[in-house]
Tab-separated table of C-alpha atoms in Angstrom:
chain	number	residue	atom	x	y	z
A	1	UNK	CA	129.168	51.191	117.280
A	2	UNK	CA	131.129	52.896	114.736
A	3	UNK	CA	128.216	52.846	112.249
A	4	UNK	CA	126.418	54.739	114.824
A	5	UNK	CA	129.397	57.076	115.272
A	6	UNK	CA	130.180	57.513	111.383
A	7	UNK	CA	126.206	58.457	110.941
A	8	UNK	CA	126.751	60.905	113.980
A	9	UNK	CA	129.157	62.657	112.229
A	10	UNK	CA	127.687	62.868	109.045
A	11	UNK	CA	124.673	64.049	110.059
A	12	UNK	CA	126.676	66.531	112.761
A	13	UNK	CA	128.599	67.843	109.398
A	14	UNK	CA	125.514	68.313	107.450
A	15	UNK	CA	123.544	70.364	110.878
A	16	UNK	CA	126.704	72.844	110.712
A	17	UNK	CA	127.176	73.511	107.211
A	18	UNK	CA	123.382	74.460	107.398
A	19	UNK	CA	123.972	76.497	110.658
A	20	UNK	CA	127.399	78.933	108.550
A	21	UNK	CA	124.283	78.992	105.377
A	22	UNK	CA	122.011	80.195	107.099
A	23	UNK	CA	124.536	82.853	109.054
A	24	UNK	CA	124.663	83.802	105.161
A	25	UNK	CA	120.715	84.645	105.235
A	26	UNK	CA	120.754	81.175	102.642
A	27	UNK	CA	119.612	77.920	104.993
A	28	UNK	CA	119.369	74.839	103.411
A	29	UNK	CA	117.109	71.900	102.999
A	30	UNK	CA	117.277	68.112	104.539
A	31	UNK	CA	115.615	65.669	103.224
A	32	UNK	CA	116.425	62.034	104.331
A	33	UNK	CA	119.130	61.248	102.130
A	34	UNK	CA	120.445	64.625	100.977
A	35	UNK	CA	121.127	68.368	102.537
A	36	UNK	CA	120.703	70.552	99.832
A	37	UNK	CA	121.650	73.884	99.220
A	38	UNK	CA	120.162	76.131	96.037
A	39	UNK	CA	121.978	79.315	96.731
A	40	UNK	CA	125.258	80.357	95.298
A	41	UNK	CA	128.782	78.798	96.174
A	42	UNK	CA	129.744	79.710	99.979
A	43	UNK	CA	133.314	79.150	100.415
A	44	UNK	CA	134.824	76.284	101.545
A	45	UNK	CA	131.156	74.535	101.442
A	46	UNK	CA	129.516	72.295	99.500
A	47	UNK	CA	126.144	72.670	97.969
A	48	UNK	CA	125.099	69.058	98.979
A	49	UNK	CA	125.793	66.461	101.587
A	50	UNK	CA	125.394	63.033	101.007
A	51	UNK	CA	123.031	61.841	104.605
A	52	UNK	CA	122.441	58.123	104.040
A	53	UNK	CA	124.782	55.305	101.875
A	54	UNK	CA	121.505	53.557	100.535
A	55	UNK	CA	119.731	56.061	98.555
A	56	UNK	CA	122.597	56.422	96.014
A	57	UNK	CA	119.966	56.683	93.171
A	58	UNK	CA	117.401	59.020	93.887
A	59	UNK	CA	120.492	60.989	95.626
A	60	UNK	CA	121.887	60.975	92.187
A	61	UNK	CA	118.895	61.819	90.028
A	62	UNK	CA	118.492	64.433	92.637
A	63	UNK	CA	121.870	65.984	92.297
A	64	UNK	CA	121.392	65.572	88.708
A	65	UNK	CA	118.408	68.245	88.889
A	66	UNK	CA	120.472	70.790	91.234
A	67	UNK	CA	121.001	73.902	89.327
A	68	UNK	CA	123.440	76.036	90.654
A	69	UNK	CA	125.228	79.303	89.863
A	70	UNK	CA	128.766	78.838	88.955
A	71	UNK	CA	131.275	75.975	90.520
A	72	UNK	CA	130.077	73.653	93.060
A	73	UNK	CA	130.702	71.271	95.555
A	74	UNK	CA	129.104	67.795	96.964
A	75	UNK	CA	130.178	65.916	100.204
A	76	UNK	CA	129.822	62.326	99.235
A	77	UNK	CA	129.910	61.149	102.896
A	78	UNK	CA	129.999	57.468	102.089
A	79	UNK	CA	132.146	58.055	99.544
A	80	UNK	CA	128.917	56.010	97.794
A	81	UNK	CA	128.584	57.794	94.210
A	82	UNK	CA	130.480	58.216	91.029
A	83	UNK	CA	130.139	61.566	90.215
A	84	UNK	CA	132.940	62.094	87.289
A	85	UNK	CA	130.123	60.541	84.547
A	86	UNK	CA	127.885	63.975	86.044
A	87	UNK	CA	131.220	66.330	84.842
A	88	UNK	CA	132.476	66.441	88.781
A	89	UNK	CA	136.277	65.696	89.588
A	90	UNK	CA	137.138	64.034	92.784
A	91	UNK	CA	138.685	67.014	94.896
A	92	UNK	CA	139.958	64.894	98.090
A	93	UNK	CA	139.156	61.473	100.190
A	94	UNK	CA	139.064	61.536	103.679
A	95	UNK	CA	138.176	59.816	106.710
A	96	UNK	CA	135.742	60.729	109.030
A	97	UNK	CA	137.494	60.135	112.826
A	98	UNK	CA	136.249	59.504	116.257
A	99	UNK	CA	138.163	60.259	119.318
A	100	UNK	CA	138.742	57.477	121.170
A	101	UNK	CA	137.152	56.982	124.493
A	102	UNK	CA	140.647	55.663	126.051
A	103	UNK	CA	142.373	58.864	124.963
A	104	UNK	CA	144.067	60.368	127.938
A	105	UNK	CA	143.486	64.065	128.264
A	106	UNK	CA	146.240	66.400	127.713
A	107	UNK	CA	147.815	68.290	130.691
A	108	UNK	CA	148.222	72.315	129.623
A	109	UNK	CA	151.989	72.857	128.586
A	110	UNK	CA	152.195	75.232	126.229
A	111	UNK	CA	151.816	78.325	128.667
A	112	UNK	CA	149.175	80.055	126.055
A	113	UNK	CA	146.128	80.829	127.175
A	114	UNK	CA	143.112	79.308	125.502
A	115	UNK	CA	139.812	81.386	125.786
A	116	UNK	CA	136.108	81.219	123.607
A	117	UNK	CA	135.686	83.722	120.895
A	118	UNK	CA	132.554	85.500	122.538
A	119	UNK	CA	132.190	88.929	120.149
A	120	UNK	CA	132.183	90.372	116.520
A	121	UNK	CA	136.447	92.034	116.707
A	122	UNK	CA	137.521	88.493	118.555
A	123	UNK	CA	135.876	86.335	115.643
A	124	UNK	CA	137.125	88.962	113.068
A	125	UNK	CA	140.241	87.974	114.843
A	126	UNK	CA	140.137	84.592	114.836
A	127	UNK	CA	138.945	84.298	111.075
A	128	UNK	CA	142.406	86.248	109.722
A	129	UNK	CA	144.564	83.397	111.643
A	130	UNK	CA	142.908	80.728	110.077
A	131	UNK	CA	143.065	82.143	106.981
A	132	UNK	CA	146.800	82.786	107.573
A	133	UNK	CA	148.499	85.444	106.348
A	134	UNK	CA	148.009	84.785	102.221
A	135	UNK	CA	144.806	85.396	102.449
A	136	UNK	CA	144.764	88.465	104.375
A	137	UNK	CA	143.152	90.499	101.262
A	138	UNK	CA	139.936	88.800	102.217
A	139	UNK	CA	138.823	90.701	105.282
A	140	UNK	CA	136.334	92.852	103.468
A	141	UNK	CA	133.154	91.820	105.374
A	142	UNK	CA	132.128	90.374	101.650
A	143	UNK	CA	134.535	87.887	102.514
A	144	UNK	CA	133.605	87.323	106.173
A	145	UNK	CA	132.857	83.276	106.049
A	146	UNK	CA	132.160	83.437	109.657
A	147	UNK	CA	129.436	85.698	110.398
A	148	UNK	CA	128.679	86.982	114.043
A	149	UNK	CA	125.139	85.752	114.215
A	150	UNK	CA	127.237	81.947	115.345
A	151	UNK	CA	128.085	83.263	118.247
A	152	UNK	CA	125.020	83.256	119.404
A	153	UNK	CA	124.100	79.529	119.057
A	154	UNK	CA	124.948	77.578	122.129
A	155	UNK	CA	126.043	74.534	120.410
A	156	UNK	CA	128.768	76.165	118.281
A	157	UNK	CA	132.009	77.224	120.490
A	158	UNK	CA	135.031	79.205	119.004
A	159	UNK	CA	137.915	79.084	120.575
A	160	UNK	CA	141.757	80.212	120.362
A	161	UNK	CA	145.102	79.827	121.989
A	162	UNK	CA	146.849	82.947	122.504
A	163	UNK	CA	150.380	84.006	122.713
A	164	UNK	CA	151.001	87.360	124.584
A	165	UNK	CA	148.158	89.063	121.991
A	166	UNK	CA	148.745	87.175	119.214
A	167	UNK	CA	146.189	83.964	118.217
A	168	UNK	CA	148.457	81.187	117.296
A	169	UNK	CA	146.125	78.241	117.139
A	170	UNK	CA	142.044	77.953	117.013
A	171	UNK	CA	139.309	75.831	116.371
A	172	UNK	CA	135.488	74.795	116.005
A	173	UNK	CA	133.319	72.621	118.340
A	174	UNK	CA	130.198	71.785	117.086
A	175	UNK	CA	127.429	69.954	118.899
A	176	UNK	CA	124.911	68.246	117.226
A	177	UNK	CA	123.599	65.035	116.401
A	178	UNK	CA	125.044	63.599	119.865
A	179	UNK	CA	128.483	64.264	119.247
A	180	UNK	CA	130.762	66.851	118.849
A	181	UNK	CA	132.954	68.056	115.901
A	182	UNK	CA	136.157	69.517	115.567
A	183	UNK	CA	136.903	71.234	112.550
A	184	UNK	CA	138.895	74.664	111.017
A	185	UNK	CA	141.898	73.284	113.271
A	186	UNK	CA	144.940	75.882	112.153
A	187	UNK	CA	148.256	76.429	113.807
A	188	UNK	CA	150.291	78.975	113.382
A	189	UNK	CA	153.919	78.312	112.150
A	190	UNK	CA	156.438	77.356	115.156
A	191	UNK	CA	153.659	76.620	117.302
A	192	UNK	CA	154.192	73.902	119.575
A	193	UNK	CA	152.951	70.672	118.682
A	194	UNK	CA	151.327	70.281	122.727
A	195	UNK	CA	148.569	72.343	121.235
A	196	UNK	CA	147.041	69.826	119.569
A	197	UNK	CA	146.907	67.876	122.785
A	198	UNK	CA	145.148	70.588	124.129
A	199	UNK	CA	142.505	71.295	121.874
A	200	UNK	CA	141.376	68.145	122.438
A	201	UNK	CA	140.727	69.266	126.257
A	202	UNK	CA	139.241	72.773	125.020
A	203	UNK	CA	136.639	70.774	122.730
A	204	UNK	CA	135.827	68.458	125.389
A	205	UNK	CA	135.559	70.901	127.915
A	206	UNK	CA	132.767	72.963	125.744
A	207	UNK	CA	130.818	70.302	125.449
A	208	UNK	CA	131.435	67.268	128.138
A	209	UNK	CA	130.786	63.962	127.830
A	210	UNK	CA	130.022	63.438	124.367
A	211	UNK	CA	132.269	61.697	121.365
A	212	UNK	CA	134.178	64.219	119.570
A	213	UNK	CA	134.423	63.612	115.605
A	214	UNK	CA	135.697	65.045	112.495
A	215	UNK	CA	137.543	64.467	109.289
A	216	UNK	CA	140.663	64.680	107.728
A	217	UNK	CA	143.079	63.326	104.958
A	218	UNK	CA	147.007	63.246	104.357
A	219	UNK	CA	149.360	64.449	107.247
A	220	UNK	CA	146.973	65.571	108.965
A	221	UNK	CA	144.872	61.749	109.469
A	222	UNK	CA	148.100	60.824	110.496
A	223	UNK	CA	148.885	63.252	112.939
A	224	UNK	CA	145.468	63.161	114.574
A	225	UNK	CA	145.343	59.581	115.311
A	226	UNK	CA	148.411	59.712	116.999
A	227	UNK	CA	146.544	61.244	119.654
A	228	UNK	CA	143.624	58.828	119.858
A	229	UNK	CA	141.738	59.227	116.845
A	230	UNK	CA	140.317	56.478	114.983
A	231	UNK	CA	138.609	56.089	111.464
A	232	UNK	CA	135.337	55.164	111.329
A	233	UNK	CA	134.449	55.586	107.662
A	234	UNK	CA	135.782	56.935	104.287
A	235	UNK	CA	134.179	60.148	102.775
A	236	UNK	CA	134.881	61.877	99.039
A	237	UNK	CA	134.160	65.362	98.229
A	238	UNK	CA	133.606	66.639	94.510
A	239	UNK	CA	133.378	69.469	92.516
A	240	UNK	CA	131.719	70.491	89.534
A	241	UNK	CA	133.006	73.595	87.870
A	242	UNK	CA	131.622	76.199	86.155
A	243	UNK	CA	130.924	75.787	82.329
């Protein structure tokens, strides 16, 4: 079963990086071991996802004959390949997670109010809070990551907890593949740990009775599996810089 779930989530991973590419006007390419993106560097994203753990060969030879434009990234979702012979260093492992089926769901007790982001100023919105407030130089809609043309896919849900006005913890569900990820978690400093607890009930709401997945490395494996999740399978993600 978690073989089933771990290919789930790859796969689910690989479906939504396509889905924010091709927001970008740049869509990718699946073959049956390898999504594949040409186009320049989006941030955050790789330019390759690893879709099968048997095909490490022609997945490298293919890699091998990628050419693109300045650094770049590839999810090795089996954490299957040796990339550092290719000039790629090992940015992070991770685990991909499942959310266990015994979880108990989370009773609201934060007193924010949780609501979908449904239009372009709410997703504008929700973008500068998970980008925090470092990064706030990046709102120039060259640096919009999120484009508004998501919004109007039915399997992709944004949502946010708000304080008074103020967003102070959000997320992505994702449904593809039969399950449903969870990813961009952020949390605003101070806020109460409950929320986590209740993003869990957001993402299941959004999309009921299917598996929610993700990944996730460091404190943050930790802290999710406190709260039901469970590895299912370890993942590496590399990157090739420019020159």
């Amino acid at each position: 079963m978690s073989s089933d779930l771990l290919a789930s989530a790859v796969a689910n991973n690989a479906a939504w990086c396509d889905a924010v590419c091709r927001a970008h006007g740049y869509p990718g390419e699946f073959s049956r071991s390898l999504w594949l993106n040409r186009a320049g560097v989006l941030e955050f994203y790789p330019n390759a996802i690893t879709l099968t753990r048997d095909d490490v060969a022609q997945q490298l030879e293919q890699l091998s004959a990628l050419d693109v434009p300045g650094q770049w990234g590839v999810k090795d979702s089996f954490a299957a390949l040796d990339l550092a012979p290719r000039g790629f260093t090992e940015l992070f492992a991770a685990q991909w997670i499942t959310l266990s089926k015994t979880a108990p769901a989370a009773a609201p007790a934060s007193g924010v109010r949780w609501l979908p982001i449904r239009d372009k100023t709410s997703l504008s919105a929700w973008e500068a809070a998970w980008r925090g407030p470092s990064d706030s130089h990046r709102s120039e809609q060259r640096h919009v990551l999120f484009r508004p043309a998501l919004l109007d896919d039915a399997n992709i849900q944004f949502f946010a907890a708000y304080d008074n006005e103020a967003i102070v913890a959000g997320a992505i569900a994702y449904r593809a593949a039969g399950v449903v990820s969870l990813s961009n978690t952020f949390f605003v400093e101070g806020a109460p740990a409950v929320l986590r607890a209740e993003m869990l009930v957001q993402a299941m709401a959004a999309f009921p009775g299917l598996r929610l997945v993700g990944y996730e490395h460091g404190d943050e494996l930790s802290t999710w599996c406190t709260l039901g999740f469970e590895p299912v399978g370890a993942l590496r993600v590399w990157l090739k810089r420019a020159g």
